[in-house]
C-alpha positions as a Markdown table, in Angstrom:
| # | Residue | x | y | z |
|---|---|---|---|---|
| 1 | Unk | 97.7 | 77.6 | 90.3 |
| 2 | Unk | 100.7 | 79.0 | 88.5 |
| 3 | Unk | 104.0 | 77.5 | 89.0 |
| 4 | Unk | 106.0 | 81.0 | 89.3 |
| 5 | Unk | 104.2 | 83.7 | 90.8 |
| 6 | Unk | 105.7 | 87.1 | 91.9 |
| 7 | Unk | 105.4 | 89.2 | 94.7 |
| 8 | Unk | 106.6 | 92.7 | 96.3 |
| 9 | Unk | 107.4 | 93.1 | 100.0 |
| 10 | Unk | 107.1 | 97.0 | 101.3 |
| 11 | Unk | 108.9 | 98.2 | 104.5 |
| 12 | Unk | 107.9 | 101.4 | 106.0 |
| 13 | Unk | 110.8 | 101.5 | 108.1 |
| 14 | Unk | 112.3 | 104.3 | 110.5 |
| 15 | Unk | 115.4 | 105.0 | 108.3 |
| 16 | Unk | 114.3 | 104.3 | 104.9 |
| 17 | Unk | 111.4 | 103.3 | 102.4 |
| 18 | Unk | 112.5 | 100.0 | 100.9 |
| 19 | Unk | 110.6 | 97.5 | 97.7 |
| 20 | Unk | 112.3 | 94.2 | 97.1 |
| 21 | Unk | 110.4 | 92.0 | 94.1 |
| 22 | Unk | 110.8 | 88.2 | 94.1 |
| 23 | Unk | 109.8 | 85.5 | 92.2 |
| 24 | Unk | 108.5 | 82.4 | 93.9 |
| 25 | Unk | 108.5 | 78.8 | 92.5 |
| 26 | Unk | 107.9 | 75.5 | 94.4 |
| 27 | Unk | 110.9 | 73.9 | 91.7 |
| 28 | Unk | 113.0 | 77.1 | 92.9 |
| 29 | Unk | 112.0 | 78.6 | 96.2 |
| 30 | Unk | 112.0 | 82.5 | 96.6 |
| 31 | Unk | 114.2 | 84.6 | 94.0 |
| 32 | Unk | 115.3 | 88.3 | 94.9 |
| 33 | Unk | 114.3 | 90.1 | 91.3 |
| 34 | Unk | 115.0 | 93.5 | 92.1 |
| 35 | Unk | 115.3 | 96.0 | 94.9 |
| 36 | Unk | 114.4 | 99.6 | 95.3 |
| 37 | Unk | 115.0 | 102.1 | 98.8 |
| 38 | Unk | 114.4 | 105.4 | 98.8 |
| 39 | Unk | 116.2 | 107.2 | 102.9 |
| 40 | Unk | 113.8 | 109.1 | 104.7 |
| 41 | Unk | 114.4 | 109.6 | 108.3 |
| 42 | Unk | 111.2 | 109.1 | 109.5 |
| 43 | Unk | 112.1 | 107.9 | 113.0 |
| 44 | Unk | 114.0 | 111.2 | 113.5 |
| 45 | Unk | 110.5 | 112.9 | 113.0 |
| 46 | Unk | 108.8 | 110.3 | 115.5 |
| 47 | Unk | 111.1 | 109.4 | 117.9 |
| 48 | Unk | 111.9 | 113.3 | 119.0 |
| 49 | Unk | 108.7 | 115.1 | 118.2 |
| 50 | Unk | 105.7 | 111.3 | 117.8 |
| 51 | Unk | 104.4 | 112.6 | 115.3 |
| 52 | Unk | 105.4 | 112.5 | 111.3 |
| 53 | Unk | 105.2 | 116.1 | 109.6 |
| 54 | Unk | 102.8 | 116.2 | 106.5 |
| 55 | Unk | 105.9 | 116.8 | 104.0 |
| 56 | Unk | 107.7 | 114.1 | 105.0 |
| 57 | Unk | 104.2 | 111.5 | 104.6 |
| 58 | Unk | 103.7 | 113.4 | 100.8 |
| 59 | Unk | 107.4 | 112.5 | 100.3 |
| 60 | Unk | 106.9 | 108.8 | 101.5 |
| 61 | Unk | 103.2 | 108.7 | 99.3 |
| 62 | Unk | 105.5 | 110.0 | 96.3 |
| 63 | Unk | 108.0 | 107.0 | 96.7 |
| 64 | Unk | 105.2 | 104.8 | 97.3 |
| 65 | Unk | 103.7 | 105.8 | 93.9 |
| 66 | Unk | 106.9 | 105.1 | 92.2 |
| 67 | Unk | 106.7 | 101.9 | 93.5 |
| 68 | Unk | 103.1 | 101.2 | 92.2 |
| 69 | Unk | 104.7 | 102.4 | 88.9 |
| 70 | Unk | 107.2 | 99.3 | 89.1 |
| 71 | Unk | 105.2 | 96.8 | 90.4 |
| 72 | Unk | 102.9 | 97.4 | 87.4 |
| 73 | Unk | 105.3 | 96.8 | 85.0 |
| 74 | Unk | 106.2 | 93.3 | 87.1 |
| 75 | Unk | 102.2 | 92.6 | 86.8 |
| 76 | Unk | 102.3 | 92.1 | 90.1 |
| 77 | Unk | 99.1 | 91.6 | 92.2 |
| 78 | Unk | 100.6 | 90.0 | 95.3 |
| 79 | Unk | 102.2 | 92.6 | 97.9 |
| 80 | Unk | 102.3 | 93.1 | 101.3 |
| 81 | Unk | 103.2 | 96.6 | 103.0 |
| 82 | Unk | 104.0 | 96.8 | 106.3 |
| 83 | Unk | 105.3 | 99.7 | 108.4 |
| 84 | Unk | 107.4 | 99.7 | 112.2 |
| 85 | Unk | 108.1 | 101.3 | 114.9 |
| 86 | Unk | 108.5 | 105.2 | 113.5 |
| 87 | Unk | 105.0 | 104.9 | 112.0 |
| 88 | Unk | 103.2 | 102.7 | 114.9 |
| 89 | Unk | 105.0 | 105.1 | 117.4 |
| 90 | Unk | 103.7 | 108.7 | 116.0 |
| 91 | Unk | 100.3 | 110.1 | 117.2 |
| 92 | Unk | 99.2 | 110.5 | 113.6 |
| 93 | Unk | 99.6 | 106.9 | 112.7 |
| 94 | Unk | 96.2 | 106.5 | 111.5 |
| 95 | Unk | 96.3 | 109.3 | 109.4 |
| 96 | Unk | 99.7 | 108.5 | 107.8 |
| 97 | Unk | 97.8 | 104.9 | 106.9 |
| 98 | Unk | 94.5 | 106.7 | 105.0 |
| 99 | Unk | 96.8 | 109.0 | 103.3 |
| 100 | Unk | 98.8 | 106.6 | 101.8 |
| 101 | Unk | 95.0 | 104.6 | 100.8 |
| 102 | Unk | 93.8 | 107.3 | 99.3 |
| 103 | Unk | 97.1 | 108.5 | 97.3 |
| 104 | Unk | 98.6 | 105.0 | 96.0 |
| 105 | Unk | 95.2 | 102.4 | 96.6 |
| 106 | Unk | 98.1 | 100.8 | 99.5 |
| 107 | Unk | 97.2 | 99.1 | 102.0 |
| 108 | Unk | 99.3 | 99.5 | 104.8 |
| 109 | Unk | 99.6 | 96.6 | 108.0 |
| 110 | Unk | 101.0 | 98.7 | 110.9 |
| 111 | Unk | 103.3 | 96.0 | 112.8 |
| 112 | Unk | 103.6 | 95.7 | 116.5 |
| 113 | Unk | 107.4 | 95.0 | 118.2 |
| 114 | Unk | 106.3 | 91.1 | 118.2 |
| 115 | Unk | 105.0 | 90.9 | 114.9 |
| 116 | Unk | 108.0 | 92.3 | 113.5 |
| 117 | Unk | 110.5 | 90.2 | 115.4 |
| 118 | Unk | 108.4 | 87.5 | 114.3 |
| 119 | Unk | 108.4 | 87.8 | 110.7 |
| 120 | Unk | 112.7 | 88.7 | 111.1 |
| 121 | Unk | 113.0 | 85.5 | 113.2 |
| 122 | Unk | 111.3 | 83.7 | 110.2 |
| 123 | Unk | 113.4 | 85.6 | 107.7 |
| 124 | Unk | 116.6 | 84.6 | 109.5 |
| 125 | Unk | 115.2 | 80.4 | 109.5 |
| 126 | Unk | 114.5 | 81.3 | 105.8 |
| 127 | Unk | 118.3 | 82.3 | 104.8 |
| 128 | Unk | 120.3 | 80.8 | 107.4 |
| 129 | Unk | 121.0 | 77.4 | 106.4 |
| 130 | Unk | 122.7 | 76.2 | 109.7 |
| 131 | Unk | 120.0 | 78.0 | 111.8 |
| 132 | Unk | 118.7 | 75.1 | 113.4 |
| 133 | Unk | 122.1 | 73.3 | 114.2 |
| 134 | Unk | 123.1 | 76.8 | 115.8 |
| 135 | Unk | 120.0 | 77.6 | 118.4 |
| 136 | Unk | 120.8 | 73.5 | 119.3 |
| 137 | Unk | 123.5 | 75.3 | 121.5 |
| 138 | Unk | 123.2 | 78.5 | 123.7 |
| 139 | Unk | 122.0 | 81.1 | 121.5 |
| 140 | Unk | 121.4 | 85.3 | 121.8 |
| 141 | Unk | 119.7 | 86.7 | 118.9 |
| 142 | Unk | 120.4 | 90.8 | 118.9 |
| 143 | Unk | 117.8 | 91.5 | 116.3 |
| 144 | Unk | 118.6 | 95.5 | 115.7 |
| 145 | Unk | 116.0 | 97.9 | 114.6 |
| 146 | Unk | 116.0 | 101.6 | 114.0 |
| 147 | Unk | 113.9 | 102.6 | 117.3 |
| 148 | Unk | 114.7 | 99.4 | 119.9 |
| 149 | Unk | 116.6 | 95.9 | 119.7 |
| 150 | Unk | 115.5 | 92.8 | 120.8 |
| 151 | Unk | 117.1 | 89.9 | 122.6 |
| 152 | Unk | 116.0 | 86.7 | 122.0 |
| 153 | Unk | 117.8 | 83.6 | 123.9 |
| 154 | Unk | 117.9 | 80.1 | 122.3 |
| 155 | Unk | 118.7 | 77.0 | 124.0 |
| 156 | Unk | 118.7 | 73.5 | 122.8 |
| 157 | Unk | 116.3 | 74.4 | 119.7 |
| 158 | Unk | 113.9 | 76.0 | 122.0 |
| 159 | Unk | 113.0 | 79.4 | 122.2 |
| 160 | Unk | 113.5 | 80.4 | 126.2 |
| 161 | Unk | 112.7 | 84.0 | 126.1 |
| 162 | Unk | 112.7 | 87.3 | 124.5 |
| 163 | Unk | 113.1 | 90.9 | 125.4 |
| 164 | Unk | 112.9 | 94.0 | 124.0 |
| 165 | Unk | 115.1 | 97.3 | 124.9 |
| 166 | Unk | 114.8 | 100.6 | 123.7 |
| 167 | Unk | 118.2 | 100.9 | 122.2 |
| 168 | Unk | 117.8 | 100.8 | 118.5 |
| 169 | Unk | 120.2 | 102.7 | 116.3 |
| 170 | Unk | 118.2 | 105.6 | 115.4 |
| 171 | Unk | 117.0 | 105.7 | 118.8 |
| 172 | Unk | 120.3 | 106.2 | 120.3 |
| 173 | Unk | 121.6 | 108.3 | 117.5 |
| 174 | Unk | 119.1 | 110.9 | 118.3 |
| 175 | Unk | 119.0 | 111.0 | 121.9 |
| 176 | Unk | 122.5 | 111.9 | 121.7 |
| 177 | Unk | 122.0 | 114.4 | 118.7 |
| 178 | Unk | 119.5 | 116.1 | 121.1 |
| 179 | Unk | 122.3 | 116.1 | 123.9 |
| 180 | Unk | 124.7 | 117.8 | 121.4 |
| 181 | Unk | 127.1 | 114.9 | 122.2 |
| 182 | Unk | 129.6 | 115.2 | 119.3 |
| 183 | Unk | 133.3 | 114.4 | 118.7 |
| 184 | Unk | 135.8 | 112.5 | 121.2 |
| 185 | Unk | 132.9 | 112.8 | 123.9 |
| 186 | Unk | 130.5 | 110.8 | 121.7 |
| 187 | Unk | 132.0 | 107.4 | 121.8 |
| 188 | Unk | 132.6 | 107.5 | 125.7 |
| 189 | Unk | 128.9 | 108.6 | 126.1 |
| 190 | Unk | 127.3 | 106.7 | 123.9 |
| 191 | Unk | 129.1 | 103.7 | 125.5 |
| 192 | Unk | 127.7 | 104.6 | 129.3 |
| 193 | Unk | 124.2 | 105.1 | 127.8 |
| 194 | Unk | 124.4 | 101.1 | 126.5 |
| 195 | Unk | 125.9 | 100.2 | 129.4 |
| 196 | Unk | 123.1 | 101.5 | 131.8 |
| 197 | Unk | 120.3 | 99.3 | 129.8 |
| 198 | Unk | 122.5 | 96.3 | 129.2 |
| 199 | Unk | 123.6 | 95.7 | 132.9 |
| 200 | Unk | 120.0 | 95.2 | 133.9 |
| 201 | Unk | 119.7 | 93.0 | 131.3 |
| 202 | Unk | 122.6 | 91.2 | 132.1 |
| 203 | Unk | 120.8 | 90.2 | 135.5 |
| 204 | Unk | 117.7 | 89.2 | 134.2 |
| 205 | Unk | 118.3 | 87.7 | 131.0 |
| 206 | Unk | 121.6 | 86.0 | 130.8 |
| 207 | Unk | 121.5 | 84.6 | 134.3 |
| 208 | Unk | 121.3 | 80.4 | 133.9 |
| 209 | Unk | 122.5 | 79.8 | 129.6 |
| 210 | Unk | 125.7 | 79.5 | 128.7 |
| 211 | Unk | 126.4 | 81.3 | 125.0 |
| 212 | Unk | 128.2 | 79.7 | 122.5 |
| 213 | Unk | 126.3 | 81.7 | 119.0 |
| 214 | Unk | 125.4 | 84.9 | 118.7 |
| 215 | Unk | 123.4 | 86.5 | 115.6 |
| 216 | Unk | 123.2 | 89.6 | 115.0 |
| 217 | Unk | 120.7 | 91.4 | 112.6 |
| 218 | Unk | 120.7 | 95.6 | 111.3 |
| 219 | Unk | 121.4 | 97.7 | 108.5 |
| 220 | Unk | 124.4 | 96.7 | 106.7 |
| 221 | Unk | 125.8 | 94.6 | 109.8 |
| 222 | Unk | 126.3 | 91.3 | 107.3 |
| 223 | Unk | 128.8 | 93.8 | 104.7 |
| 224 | Unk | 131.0 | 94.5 | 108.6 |
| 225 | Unk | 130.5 | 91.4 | 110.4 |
| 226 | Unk | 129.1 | 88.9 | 107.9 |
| 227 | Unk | 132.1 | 86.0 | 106.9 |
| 228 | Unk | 133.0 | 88.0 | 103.9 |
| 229 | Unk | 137.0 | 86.2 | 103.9 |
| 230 | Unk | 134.8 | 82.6 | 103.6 |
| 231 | Unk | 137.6 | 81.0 | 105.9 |
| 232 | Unk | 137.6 | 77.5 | 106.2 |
| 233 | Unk | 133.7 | 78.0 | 104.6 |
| 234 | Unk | 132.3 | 78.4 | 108.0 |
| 235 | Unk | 129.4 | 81.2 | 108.2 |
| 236 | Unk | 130.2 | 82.5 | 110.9 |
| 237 | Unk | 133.0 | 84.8 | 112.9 |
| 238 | Unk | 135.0 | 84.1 | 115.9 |
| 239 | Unk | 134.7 | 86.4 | 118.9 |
| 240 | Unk | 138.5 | 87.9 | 118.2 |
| 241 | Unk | 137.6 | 88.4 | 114.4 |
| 242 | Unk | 134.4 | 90.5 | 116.0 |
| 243 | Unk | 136.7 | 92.8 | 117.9 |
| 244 | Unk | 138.7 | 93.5 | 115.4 |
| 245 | Unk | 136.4 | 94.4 | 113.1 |
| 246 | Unk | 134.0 | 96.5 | 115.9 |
| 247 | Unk | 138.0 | 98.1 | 116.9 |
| 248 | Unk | 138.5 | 99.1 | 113.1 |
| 249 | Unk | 134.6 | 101.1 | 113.5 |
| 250 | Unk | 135.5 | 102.7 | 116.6 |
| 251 | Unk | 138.4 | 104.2 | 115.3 |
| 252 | Unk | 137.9 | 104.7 | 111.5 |
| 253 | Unk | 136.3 | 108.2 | 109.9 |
| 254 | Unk | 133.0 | 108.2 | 108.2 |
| 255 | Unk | 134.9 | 108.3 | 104.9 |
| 256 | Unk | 137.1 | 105.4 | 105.7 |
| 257 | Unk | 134.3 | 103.1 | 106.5 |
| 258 | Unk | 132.2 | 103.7 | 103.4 |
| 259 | Unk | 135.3 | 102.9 | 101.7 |
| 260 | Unk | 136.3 | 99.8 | 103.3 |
| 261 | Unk | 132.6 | 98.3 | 103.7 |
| 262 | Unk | 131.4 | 99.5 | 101.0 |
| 263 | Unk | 128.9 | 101.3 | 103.1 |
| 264 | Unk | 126.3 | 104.7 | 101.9 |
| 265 | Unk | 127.8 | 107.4 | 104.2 |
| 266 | Unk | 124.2 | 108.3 | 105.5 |
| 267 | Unk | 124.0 | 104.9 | 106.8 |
| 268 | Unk | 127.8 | 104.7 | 108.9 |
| 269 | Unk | 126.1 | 107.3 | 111.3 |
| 270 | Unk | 123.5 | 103.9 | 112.5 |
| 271 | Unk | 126.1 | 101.6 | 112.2 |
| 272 | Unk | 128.2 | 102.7 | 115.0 |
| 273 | Unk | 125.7 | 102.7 | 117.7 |
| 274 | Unk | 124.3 | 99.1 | 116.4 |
| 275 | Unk | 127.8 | 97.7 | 116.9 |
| 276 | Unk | 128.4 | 99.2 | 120.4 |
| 277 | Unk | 125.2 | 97.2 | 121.7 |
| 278 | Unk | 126.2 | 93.7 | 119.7 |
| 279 | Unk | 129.7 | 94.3 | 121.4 |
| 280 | Unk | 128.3 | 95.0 | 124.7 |
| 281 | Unk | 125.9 | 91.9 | 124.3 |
| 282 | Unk | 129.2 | 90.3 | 123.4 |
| 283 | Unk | 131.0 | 91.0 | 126.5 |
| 284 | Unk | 128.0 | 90.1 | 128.7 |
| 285 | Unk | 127.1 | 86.6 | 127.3 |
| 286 | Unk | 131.2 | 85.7 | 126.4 |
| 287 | Unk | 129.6 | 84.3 | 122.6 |
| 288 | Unk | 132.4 | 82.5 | 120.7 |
| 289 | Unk | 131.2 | 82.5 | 116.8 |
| 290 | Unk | 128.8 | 85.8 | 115.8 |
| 291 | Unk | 127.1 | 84.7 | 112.5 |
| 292 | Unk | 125.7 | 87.8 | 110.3 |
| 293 | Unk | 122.7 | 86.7 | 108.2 |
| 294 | Unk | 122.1 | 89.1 | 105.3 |
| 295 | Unk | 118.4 | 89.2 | 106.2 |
| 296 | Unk | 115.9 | 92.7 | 105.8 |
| 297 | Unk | 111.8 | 92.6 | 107.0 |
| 298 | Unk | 110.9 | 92.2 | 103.4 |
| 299 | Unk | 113.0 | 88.5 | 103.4 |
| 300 | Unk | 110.6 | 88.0 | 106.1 |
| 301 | Unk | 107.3 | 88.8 | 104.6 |
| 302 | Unk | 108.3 | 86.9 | 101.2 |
| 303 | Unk | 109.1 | 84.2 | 103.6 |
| 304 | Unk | 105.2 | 84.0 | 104.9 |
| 305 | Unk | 104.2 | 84.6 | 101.9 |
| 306 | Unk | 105.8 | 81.6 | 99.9 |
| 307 | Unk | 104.8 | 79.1 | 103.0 |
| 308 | Unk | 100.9 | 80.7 | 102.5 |
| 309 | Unk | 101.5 | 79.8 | 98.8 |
| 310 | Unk | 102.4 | 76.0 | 100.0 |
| 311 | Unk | 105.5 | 76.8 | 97.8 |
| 312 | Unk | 108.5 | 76.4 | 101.0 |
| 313 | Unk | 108.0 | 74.7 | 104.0 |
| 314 | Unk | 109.8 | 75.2 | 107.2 |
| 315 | Unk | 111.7 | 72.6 | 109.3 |
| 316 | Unk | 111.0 | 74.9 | 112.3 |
| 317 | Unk | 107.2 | 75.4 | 114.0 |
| 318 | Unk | 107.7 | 79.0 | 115.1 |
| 319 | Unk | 104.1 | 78.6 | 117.2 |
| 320 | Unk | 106.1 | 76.1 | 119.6 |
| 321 | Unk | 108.5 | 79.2 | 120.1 |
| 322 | Unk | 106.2 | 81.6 | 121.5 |
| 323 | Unk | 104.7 | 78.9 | 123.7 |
| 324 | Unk | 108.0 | 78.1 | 125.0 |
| 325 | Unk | 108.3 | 81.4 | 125.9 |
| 326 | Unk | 104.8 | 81.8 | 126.9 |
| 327 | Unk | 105.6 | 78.6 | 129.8 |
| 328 | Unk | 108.9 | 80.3 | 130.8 |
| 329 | Unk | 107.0 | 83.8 | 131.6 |
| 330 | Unk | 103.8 | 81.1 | 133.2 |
| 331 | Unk | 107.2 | 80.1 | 135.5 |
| 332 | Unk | 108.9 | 82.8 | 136.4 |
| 333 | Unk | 105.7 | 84.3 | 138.1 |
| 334 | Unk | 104.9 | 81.5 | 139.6 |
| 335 | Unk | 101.8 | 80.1 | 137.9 |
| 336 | Unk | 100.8 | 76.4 | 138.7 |
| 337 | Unk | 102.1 | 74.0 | 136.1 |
| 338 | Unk | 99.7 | 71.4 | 136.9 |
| 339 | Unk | 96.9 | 73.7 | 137.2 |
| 340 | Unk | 98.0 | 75.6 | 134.0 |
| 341 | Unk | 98.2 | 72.1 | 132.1 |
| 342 | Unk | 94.7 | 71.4 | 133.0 |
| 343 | Unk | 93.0 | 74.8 | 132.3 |
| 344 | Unk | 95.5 | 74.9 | 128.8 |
| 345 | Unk | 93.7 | 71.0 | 127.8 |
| 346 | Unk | 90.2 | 71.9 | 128.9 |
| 347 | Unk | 90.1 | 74.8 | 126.6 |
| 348 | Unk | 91.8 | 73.5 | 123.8 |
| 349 | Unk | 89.5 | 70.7 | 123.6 |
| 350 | Unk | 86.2 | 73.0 | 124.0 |
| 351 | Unk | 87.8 | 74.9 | 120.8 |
| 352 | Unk | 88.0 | 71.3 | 118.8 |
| 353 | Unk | 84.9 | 70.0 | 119.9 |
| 354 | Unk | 83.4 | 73.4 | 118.8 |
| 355 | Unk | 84.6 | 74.3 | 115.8 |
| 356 | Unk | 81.6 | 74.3 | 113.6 |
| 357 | Unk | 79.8 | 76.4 | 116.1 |
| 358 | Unk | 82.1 | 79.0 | 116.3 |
| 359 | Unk | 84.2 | 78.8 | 113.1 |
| 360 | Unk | 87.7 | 79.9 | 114.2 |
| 361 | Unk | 90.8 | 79.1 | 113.0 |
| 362 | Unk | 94.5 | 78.4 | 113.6 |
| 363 | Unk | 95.2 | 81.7 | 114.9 |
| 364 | Unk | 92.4 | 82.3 | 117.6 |
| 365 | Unk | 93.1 | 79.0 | 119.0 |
| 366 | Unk | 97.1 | 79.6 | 119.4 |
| 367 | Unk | 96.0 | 82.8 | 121.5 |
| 368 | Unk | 93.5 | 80.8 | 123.4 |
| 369 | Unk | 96.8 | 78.6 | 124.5 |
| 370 | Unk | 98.4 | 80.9 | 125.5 |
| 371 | Unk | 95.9 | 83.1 | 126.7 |
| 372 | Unk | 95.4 | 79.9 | 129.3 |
| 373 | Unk | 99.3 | 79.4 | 129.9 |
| 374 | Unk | 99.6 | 83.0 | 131.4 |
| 375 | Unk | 96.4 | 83.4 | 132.9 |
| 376 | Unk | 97.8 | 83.6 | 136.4 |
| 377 | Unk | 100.6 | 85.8 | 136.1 |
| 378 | Unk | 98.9 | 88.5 | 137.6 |
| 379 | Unk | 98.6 | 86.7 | 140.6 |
| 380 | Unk | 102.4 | 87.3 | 141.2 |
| 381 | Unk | 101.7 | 90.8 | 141.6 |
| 382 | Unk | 98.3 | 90.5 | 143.3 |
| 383 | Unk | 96.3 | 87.3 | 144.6 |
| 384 | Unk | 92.9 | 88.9 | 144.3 |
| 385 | Unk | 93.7 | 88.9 | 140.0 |
């Protein structure tokens, strides 16, 4: 085995087409070589119309070429590609995956909501030093995509539960585009359109944790909210630094912000909406100190990777997290904990006992778990399930 190897993560995402190449070393961990993005809007094709025009998937095949082209000169034989939400989302999603096969040889891993907030949750662990001292306290991750965000509420190092809404920046941005919401109006709607998803949320969600952290994750967030004045060396922000900075967004010009963030224009138009649903979080849970990780899907994925390669190993067992969660959904419908426990041992012990019969691995028995931890939820709805 070789002590460096190198590797290229791929993210199809709804906003742009993005390479990043590391290097990964047990003496040295994962190293960010170089990074390549190339803006194609392809959530604004499959969020208004599901389905991705043929122009726009040549256009993605021709960056994804280029990419080939620098990968090669890297000799690089380890990548992973993996597209979200505008992809998965369109009706011709299959077709957008052969085409790129056949074009560039890639091999494209279409990612569900879970599997992406997975591999972000895994990225954040991965950069975030002080993440497991932080989710020791009351914790709201607001993990921001392009087409939805999720909420995801720590508690004494536990995951507790998770939740997705479909508020993600792009999202938002064109639901209003298609309203022809512009100007002074635009703020004031786009504020009542959070608010109506958040106050349900507010009910279900936030209802028995008290919130000390919040972390907050999107495109470019870490360059507006990130602790770039390294006071006192903490990592984080406190809740008045956050409403300064999310007052100096509201009422700065496009221009003005891309000067004072250092911020691509194209990308200010996203960054506005984002903020407006971390604030409203904000305001709901009452978090003290909002950390900004700089973390992107592709941290994530180099993140697996190196943990394959034995070359990192993390503190944190992310299975006991969707467990947790798995037991808190078993409990709010009402399944029967002792019942559960039982049915949960039997069949994990027909697994072991079974193994060389049936030849499964790691993976198929976590989803027998929890496949056995939530069997009854149905029942909650109706008793003959």
């Amino acid at each position: 085995c070789m002590a460096v190897s190198m590797f290229a993560a791929i993210e199809l995402g709804s906003y742009e087409v993005e390479m990043k190449i590391y290097e990964i070393s047990s003496k040295n961990g994962v190293k960010e070589i170089e990074r390549v993005a190339h803006i194609i809007e392809l959530g604004k094709n499959s969020y208004n119309e599901r389905y991705i025009d043929f122009e726009l998937i040549d256009e993605v095949c021709d960056v994804l070429y280029d990419f080939c082209k620098i990968m090669k000169t890297y000799g690089i034989h380890d990548y992973r590609v993996c597209a979200t939400s505008a992809v998965r989302e369109a009706e011709n999603c299959q077709n957008i995956v052969d085409r790129i096969r056949i074009r560039t040889g890639l091999k494209v891993q279409v990612l569900s909501n879970s599997e992406v907030r997975y591999i972000y949750n895994k990225a954040i662990a991965f950069r975030e030093k002080e993440y497991e001292n932080i989710i020791k306290d009351g914790t709201v991750l607001v993990d921001m995509g392009s087409g939805s965000a999720q909420l995801t509420l720590f508690d004494k190092g536990k995951l507790i539960m998770t939740q997705n809404i479909p508020l993600g920046a792009l999202r938002v941005r064109e639901v209003l585009a298609r309203l022809s919401v512009s100007g002074v109006n635009y703020k004031n709607v786009l504020e009542e359109y959070v608010d109506d998803d958040m106050e349900d949320i507010r009910k279900i969600f936030f209802r028995d944790t008290e919130i000390t952290n919040m972390i907050v994750t999107g495109e470019y967030v870490s360059k507006v909210f990130g602790n770039t004045g390294n006071v006192d060396e903490r990592s984080y922000i406190t809740r008045d630094e956050f409403l300064n900075l999310y007052d100096i967004l509201l009422t700065s010009s496009a221009e003005d912000i891309e000067a004072r963030f250092n911020i691509p224009r194209e990308h200010v138009g996203v960054l506005i909406p984002s903020s407006m649903i971390y604030k409203k979080v904000q305001e709901i849970t009452g978090a003290k100190k909002i950390w900004a990780p700089n973390v992107k899907l592709c941290d994530g994925m180099v993140a697996e990777q190196a943990e394959k390669d034995k070359k990192i190993k993390f503190d944190k067992d992310f299975n006991n997290d969707i467990l947790n969660a798995s037991r808190v959904i078993a409990k709010r419908y009402m399944g029967n904990e002792e019942h559960l426990r039982f049915v949960e041992e039997s069949s994990l012990n027909i697994f072991d006992a079974m193994k060389k019969v049936h030849g499964l691995g790691k993976r198929e028995r976590l989803l027998l778990q929890i496949s056995s931890i939530v069997h009854e939820c149905g029942k909650y709805i109706n008793v003959s399930y």
